[in-house]
mmCIF file of C-alpha atoms in Angstrom:
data_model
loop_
_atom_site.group_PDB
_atom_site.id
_atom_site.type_symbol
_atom_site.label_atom_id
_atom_site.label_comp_id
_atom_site.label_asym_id
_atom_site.label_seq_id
_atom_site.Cartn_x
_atom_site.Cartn_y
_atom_site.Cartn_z
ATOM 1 C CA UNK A 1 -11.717 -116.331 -28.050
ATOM 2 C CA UNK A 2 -8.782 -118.410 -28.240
ATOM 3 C CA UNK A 3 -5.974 -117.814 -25.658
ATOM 4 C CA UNK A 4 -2.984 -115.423 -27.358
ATOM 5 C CA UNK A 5 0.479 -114.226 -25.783
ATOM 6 C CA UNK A 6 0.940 -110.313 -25.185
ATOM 7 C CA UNK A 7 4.407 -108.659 -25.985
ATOM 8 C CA UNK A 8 4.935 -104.947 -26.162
ATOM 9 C CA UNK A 9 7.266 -104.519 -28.689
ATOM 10 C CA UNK A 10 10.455 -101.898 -27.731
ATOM 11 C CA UNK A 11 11.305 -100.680 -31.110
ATOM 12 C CA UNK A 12 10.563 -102.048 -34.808
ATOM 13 C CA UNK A 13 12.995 -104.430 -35.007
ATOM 14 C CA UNK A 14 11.067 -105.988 -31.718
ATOM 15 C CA UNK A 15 8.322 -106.183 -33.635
ATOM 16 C CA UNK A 16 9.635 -107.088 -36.713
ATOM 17 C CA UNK A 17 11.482 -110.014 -35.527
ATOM 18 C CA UNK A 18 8.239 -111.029 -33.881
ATOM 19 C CA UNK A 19 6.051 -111.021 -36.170
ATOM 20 C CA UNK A 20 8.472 -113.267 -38.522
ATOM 21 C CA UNK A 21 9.228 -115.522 -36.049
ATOM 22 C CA UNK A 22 5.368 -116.709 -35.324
ATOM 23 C CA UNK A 23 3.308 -116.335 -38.648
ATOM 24 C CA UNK A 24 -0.005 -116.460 -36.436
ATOM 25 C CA UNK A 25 1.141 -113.009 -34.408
ATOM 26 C CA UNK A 26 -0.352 -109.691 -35.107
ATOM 27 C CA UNK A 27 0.411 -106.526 -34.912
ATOM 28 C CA UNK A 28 -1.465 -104.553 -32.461
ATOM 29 C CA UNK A 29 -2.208 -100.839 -32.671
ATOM 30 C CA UNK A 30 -5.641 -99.353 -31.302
ATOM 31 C CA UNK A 31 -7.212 -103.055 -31.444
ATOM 32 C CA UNK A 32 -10.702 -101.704 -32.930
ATOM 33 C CA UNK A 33 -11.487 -104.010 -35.519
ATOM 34 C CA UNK A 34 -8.665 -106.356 -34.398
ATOM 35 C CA UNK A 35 -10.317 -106.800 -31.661
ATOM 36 C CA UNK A 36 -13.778 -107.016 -32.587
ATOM 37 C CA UNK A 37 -12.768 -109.979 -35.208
ATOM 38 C CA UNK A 38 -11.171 -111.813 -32.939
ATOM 39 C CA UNK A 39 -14.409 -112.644 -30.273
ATOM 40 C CA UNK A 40 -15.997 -113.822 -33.168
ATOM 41 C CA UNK A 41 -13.499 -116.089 -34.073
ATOM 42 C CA UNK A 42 -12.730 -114.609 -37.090
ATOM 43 C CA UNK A 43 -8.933 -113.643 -36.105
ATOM 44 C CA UNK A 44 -7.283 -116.390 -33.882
ATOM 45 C CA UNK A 45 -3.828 -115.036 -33.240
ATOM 46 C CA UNK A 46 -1.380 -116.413 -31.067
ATOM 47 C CA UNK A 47 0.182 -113.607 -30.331
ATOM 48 C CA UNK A 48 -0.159 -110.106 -29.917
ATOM 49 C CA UNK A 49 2.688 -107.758 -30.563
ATOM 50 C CA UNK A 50 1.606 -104.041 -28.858
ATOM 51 C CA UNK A 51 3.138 -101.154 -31.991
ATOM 52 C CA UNK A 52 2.015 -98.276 -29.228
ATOM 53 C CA UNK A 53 5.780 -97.530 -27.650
ATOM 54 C CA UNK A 54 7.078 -97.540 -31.344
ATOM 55 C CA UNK A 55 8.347 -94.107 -32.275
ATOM 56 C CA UNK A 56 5.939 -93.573 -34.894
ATOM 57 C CA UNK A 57 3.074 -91.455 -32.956
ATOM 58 C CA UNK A 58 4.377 -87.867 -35.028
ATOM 59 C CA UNK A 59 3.106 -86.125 -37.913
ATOM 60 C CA UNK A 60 5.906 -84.205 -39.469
ATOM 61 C CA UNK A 61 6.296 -81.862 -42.510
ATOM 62 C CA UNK A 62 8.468 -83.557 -45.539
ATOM 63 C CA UNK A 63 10.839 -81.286 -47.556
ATOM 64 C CA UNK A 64 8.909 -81.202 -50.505
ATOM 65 C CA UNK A 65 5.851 -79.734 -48.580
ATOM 66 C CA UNK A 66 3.958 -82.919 -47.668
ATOM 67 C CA UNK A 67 3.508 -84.462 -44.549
ATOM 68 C CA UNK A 68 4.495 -87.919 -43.082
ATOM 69 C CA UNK A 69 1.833 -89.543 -40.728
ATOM 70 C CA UNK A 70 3.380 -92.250 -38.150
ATOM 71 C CA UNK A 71 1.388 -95.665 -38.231
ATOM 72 C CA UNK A 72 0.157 -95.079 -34.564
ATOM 73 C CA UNK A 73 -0.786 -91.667 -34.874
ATOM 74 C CA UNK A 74 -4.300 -91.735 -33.698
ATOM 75 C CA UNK A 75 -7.409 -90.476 -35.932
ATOM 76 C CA UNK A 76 -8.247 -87.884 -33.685
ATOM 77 C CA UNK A 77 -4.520 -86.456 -33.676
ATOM 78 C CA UNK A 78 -4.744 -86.793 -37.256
ATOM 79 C CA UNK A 79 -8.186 -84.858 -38.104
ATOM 80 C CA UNK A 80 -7.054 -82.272 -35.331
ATOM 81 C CA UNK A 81 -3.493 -81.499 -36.532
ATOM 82 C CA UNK A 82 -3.573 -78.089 -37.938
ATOM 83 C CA UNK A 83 -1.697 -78.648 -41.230
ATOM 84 C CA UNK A 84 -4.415 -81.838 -41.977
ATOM 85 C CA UNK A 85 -6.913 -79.368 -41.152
ATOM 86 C CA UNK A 86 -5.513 -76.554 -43.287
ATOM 87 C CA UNK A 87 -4.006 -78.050 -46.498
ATOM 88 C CA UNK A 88 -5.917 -81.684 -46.757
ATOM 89 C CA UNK A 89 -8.983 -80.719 -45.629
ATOM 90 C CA UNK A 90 -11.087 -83.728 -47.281
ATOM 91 C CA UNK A 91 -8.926 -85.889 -45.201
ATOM 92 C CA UNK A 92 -9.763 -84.303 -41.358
ATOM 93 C CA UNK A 93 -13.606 -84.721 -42.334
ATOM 94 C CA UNK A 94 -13.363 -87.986 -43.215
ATOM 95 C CA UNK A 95 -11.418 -89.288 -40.144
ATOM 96 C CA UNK A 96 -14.156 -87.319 -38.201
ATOM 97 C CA UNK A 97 -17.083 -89.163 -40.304
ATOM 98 C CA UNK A 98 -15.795 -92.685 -39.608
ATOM 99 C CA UNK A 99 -16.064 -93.342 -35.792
ATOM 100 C CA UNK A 100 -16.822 -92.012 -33.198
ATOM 101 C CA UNK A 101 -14.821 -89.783 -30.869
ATOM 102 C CA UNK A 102 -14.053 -92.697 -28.180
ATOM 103 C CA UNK A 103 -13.008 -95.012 -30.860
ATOM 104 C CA UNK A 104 -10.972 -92.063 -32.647
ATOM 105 C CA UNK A 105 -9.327 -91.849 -29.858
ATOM 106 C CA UNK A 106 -8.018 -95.513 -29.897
ATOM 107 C CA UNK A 107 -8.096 -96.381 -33.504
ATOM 108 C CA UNK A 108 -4.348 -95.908 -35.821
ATOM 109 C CA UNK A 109 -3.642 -94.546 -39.198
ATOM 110 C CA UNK A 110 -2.036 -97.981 -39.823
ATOM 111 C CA UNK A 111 -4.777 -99.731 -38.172
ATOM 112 C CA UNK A 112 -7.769 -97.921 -40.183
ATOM 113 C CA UNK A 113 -5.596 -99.196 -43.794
ATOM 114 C CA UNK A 114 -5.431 -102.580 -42.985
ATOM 115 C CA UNK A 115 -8.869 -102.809 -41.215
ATOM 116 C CA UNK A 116 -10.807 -105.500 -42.684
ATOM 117 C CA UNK A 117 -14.359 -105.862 -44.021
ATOM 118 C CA UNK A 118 -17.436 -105.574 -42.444
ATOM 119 C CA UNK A 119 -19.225 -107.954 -44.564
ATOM 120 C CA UNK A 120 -21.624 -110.102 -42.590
ATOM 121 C CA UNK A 121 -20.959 -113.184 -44.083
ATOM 122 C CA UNK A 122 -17.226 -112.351 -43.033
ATOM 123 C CA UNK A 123 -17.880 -111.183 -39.418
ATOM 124 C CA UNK A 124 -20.907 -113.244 -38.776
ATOM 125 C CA UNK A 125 -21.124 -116.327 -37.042
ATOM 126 C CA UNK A 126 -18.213 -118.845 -36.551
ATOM 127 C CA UNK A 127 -15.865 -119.432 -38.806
ATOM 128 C CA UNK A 128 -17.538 -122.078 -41.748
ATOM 129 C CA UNK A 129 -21.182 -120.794 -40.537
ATOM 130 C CA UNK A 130 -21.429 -119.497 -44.124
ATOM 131 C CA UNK A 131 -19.744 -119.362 -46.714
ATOM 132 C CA UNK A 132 -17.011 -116.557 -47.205
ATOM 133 C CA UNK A 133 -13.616 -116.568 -49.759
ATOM 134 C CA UNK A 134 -12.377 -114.004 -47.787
ATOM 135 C CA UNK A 135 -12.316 -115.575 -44.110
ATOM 136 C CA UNK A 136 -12.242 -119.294 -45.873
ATOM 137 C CA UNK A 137 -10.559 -119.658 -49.129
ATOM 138 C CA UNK A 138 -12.790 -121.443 -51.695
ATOM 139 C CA UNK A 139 -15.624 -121.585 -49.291
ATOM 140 C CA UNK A 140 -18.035 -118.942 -52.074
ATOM 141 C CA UNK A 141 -19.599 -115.787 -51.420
ATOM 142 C CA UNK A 142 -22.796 -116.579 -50.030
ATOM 143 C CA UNK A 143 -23.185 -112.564 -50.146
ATOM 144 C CA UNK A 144 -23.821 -112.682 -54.202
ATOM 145 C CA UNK A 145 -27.070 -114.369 -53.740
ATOM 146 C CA UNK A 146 -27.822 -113.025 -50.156
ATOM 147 C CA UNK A 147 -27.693 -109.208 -48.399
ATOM 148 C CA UNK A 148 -25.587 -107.091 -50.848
ATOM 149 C CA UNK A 149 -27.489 -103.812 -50.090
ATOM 150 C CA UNK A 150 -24.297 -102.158 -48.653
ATOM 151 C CA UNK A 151 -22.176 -104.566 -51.437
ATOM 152 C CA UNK A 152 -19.762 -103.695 -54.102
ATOM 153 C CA UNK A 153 -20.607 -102.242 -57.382
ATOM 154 C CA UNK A 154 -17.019 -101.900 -59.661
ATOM 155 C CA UNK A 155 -13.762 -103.812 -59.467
ATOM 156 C CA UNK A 156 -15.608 -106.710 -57.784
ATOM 157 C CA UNK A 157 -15.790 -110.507 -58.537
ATOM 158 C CA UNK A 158 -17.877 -113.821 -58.353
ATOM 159 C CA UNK A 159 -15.633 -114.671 -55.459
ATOM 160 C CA UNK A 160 -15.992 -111.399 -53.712
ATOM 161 C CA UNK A 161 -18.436 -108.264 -53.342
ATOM 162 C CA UNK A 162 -17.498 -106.955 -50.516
ATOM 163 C CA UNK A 163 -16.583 -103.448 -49.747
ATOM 164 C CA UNK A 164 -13.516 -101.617 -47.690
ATOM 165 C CA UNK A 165 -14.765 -99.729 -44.533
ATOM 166 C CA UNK A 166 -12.374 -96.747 -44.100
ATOM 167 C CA UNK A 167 -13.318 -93.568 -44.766
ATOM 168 C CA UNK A 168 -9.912 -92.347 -44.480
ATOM 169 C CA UNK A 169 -8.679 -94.433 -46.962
ATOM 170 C CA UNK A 170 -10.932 -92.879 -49.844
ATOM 171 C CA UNK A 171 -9.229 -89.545 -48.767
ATOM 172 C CA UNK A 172 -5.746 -90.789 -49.449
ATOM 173 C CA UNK A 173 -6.240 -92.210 -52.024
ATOM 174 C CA UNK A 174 -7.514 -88.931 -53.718
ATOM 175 C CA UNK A 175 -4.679 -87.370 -52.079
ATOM 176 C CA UNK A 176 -2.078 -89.854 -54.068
ATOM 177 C CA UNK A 177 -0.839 -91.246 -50.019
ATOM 178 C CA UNK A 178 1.872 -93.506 -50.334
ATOM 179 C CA UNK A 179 2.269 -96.304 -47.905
ATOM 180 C CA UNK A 180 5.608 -96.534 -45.616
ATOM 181 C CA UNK A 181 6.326 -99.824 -44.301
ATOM 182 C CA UNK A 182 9.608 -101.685 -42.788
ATOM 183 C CA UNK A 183 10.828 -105.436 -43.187
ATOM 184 C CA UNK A 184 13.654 -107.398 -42.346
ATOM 185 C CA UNK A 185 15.002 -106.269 -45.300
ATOM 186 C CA UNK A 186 14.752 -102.906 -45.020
ATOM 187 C CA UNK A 187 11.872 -100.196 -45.335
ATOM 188 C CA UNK A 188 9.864 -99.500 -48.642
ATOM 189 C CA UNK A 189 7.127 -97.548 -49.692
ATOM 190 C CA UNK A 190 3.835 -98.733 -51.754
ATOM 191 C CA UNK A 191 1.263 -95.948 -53.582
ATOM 192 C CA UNK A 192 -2.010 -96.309 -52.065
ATOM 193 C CA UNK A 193 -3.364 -97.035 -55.234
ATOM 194 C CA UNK A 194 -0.834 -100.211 -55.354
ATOM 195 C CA UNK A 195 -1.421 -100.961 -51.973
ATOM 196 C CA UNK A 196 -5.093 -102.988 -52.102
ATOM 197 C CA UNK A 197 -5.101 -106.139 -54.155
ATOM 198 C CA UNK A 198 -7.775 -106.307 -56.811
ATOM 199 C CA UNK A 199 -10.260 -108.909 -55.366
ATOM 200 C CA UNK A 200 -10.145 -111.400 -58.143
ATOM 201 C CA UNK A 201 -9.993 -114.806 -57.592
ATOM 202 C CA UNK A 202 -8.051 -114.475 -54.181
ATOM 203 C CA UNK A 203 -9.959 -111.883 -52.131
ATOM 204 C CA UNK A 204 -8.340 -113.217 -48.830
ATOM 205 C CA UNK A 205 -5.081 -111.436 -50.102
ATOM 206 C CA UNK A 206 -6.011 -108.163 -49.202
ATOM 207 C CA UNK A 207 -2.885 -106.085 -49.519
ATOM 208 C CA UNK A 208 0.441 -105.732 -51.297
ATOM 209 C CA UNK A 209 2.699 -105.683 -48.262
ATOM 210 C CA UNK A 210 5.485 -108.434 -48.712
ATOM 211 C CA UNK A 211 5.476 -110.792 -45.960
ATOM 212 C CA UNK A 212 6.407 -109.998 -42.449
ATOM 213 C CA UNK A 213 6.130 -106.053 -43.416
ATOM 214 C CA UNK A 214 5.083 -103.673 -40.677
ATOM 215 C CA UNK A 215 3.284 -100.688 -42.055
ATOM 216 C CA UNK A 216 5.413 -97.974 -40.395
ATOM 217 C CA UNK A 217 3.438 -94.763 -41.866
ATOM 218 C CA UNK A 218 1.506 -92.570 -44.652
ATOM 219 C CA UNK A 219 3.302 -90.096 -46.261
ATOM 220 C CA UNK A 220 1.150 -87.245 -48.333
ATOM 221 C CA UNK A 221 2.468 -85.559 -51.024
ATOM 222 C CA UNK A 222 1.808 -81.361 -51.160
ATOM 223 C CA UNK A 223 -1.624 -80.586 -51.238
ATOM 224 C CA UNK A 224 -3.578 -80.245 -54.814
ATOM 225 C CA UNK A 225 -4.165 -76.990 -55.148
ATOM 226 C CA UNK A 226 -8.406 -76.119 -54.954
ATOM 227 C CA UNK A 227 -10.341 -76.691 -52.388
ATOM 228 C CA UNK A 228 -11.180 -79.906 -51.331
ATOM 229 C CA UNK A 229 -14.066 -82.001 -49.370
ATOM 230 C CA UNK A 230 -15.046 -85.572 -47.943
ATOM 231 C CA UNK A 231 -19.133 -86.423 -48.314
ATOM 232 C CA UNK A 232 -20.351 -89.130 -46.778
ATOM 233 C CA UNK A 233 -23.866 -91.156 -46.837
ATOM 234 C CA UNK A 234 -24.822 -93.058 -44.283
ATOM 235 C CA UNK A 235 -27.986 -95.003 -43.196
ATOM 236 C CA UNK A 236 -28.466 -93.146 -39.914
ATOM 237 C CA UNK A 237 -27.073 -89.409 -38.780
ATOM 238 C CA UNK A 238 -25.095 -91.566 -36.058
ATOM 239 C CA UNK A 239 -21.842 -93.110 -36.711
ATOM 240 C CA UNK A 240 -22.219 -95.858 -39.532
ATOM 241 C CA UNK A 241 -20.300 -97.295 -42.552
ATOM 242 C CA UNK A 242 -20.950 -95.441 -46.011
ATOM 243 C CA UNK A 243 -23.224 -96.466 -48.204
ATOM 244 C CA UNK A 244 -21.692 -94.444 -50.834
ATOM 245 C CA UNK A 245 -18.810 -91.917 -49.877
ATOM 246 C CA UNK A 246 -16.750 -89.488 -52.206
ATOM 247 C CA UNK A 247 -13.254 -87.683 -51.305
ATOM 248 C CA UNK A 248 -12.686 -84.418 -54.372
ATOM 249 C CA UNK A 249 -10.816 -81.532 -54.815
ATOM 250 C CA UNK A 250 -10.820 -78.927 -57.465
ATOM 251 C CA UNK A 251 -8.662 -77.116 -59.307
ATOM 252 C CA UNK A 252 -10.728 -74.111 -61.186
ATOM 253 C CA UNK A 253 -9.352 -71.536 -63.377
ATOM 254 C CA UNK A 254 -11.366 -69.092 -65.274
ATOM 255 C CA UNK A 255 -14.590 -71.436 -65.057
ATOM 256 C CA UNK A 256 -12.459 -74.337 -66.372
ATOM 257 C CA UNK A 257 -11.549 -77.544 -64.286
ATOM 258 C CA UNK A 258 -7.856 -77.541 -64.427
ATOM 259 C CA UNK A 259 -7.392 -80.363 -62.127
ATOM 260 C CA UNK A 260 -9.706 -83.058 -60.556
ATOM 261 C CA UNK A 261 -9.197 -85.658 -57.531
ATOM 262 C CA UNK A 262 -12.020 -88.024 -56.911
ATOM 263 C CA UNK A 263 -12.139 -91.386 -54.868
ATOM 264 C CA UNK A 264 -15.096 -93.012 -54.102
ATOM 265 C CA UNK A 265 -15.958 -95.005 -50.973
ATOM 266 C CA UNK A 266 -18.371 -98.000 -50.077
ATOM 267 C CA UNK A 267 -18.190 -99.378 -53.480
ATOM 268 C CA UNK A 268 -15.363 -101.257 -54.067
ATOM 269 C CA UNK A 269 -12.685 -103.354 -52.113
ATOM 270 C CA UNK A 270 -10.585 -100.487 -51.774
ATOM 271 C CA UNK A 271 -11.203 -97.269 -52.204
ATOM 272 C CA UNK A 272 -12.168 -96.157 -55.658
ATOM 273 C CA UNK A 273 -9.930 -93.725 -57.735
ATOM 274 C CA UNK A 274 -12.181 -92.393 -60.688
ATOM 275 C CA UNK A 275 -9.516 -91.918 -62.924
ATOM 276 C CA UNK A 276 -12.110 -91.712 -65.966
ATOM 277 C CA UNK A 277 -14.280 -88.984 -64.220
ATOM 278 C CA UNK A 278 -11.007 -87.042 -63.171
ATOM 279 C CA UNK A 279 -10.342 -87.515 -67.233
ATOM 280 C CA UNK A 280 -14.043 -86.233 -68.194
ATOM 281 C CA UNK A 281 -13.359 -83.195 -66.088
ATOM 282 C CA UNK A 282 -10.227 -82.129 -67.082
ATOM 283 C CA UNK A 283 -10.545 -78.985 -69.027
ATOM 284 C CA UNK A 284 -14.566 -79.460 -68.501
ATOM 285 C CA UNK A 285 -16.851 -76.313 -67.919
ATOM 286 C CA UNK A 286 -17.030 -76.406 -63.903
ATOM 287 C CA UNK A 287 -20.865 -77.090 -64.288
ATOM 288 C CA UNK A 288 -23.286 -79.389 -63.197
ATOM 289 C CA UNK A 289 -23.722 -80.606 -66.763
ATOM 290 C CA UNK A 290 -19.878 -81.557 -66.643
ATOM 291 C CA UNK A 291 -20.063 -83.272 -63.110
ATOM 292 C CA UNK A 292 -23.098 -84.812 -63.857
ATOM 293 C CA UNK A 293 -21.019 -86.295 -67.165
ATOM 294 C CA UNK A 294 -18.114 -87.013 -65.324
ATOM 295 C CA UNK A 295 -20.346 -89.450 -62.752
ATOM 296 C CA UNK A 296 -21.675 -91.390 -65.357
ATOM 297 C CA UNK A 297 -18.248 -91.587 -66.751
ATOM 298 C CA UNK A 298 -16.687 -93.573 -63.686
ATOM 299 C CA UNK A 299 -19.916 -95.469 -63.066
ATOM 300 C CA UNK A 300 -20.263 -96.447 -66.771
ATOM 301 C CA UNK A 301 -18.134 -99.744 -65.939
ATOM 302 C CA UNK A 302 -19.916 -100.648 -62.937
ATOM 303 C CA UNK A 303 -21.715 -103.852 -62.171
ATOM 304 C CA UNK A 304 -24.524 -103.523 -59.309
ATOM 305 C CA UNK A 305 -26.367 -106.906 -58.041
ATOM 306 C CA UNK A 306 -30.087 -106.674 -57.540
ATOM 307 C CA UNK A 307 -30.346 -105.238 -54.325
ATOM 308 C CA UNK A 308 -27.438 -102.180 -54.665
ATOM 309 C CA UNK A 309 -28.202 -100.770 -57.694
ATOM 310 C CA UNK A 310 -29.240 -97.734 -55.435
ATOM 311 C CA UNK A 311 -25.558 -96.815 -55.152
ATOM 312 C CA UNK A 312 -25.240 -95.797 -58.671
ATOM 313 C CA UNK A 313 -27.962 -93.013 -58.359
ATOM 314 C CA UNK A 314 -26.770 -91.713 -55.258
ATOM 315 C CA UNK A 315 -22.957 -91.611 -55.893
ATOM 316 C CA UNK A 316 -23.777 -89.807 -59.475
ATOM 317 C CA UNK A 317 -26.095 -87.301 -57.268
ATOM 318 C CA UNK A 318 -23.328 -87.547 -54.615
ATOM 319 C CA UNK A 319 -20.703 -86.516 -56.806
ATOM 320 C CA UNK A 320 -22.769 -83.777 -58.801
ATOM 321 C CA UNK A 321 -23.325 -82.092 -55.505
ATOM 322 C CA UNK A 322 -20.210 -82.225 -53.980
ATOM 323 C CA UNK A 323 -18.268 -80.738 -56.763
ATOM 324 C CA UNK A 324 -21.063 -77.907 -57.100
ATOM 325 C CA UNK A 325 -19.894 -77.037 -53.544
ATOM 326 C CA UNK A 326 -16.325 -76.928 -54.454
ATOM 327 C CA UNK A 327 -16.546 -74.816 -57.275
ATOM 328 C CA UNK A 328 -18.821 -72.380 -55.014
ATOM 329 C CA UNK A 329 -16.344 -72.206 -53.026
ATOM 330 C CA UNK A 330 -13.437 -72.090 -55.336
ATOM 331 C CA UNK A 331 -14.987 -69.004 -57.144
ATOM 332 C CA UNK A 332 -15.857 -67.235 -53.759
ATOM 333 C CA UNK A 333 -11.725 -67.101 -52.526
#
């Protein structure tokens, strides 16, 4: 690990005016993937600017019924908050299917968004051991010809397949989350959906964030109205990454689907809004015919390598089962 300076920041424009000074400094919040990247050499910072005395630890009801979510609020203040719990259900089970409790406790909203991937070929080894766009720019993808099991099957690339790790993330982005953040400049906000790059031909750009920006918190529009749910597979009943994940909530009236939210995890570089299986639904028979329909919809574009074509099957089985649960429940309120 390569020796780094420590500085606890006292406010945001402490931080802010460290990170711009020193382009190799990082912002610090729970350090769990941080961390972990940077004894393998993957992240070599110079210095480390500590966000935990910031003032953004709160989770606070907006006037229009949402909530705002500070960047260092932890994950397990998060799932336990009582208004997560009650309106944005999907969102407190996936926090609680991502880690577990010990690193909950540590780990940051902003921390879990801008966690990066746990591709092999980008964590493995030091840095130049294989070949990876993401960690070295124009280096290949020695995953599109190697293990891809747990690999990306839409909105991927021939210089990229890997996939985003957070579980939260696939809840807000079914939950339309929009992404506060502070610069130099000023603060400004970013829709979750706006906030991942597509991988194309520069997958070591990962997010939209202008330069220098500090991601300050996560602001959640009201609640959909239906129930909603977070479903996760996994390779083991233990903590582990998805292999296919899916964040939903229904809106039923009458037998109808008036309204559908769906984000799929594990299968993309950011979390996956199915914007032409929420279309299928809408106004669909609540039935597993229509989810069914609505799977093969969204996964009609996608593009599996020859060793994850498994995903497709299990996230149209996923996704046929999930919503069969929400309208059970949606009909017995």
């Amino acid at each position: 690990m390569r020796e780094f300076r420590y500085h606890r920041a006292a406010d945001t424009a402490d931080a802010l005016a460290l990170l711009a000074a020193d382009p190799e400094a990082r912002p610090l919040g729970g350090g769990t993937n941080l961390v972990d990247l940077m004894k393998t050499g993957v992240e070599r910072p110079a210095l480390l600017v500590d966000l935990r005395d910031l003032p953004l630890d709160t989770i606070e009801a907006t006037t229009d019924g949402g909530l705002r979510v500070g960047a260092t609020v932890t994950n397990s203040d998060l799932a336990a908050h009582p208004e997560v719990r009650r309106r944005y259900p999907a969102l407190t089970q996936a926090v609680l299917a991502g880690a577990s409790g010990q690193l909950r406790n540590m780990a940051t909203v902003g921390g879990n968004l801008l966690q990066r991937t746990r591709c092999g070929y980008f964590t493995g080894g030091a840095a130049g051991a294989t070949a990876c766009n993401k960690r070295t720019p124009g280096s290949g993808c020695a995953a599109l010809t190697g293990d891809h099991r747990n690999h990306a099957v839409l909105g991927a690339s021939a210089h990229c397949v890997a996939v985003h790790p957070s579980d939260m993330a696939v809840a807000l982005a079914a939950f339309d989350a929009v992404v506060a953040y502070e610069t130099a400049d000023g603060p400004g906000e970013l829709p979750l959906a706006a906030f991942y790059r597509p991988v194309g031909s520069t997958p070591h750009e990962e997010t939209a964030l202008p330069p220098g920006a500090l991601v300050t918190g996560v602001v959640l529009p009201p609640a959909p109205p239906g129930p909603s749910r977070y479903r996760k597979v996994r390779d083991r009943a233990s903590y582990a990454f998805a292999i296919g994940s899916l964040a939903a909530a229904l809106d039923i009236r009458d037998g109808v689907v008036r309204e559908a939210r769906l984000a799929f995890g594990a299968v993309a570089s950011h979390p996956w809004r199915a914007r032409r299986a929420e279309q299928a639904l809408t106004g669909a028979p609540a039935d597993a015919t229509a989810f069914a329909a609505a799977a093969d919809a969204e996964l009609a574009g996608a593009r599996p390598l020859p060793h994850n074509g498994h995903k497709l099957p299990l996230l149209r089985h996923l996704t046929v089962r999930t919503l069969t649960e929400l309208a059970e429940e949606a009909a017995g309120r």
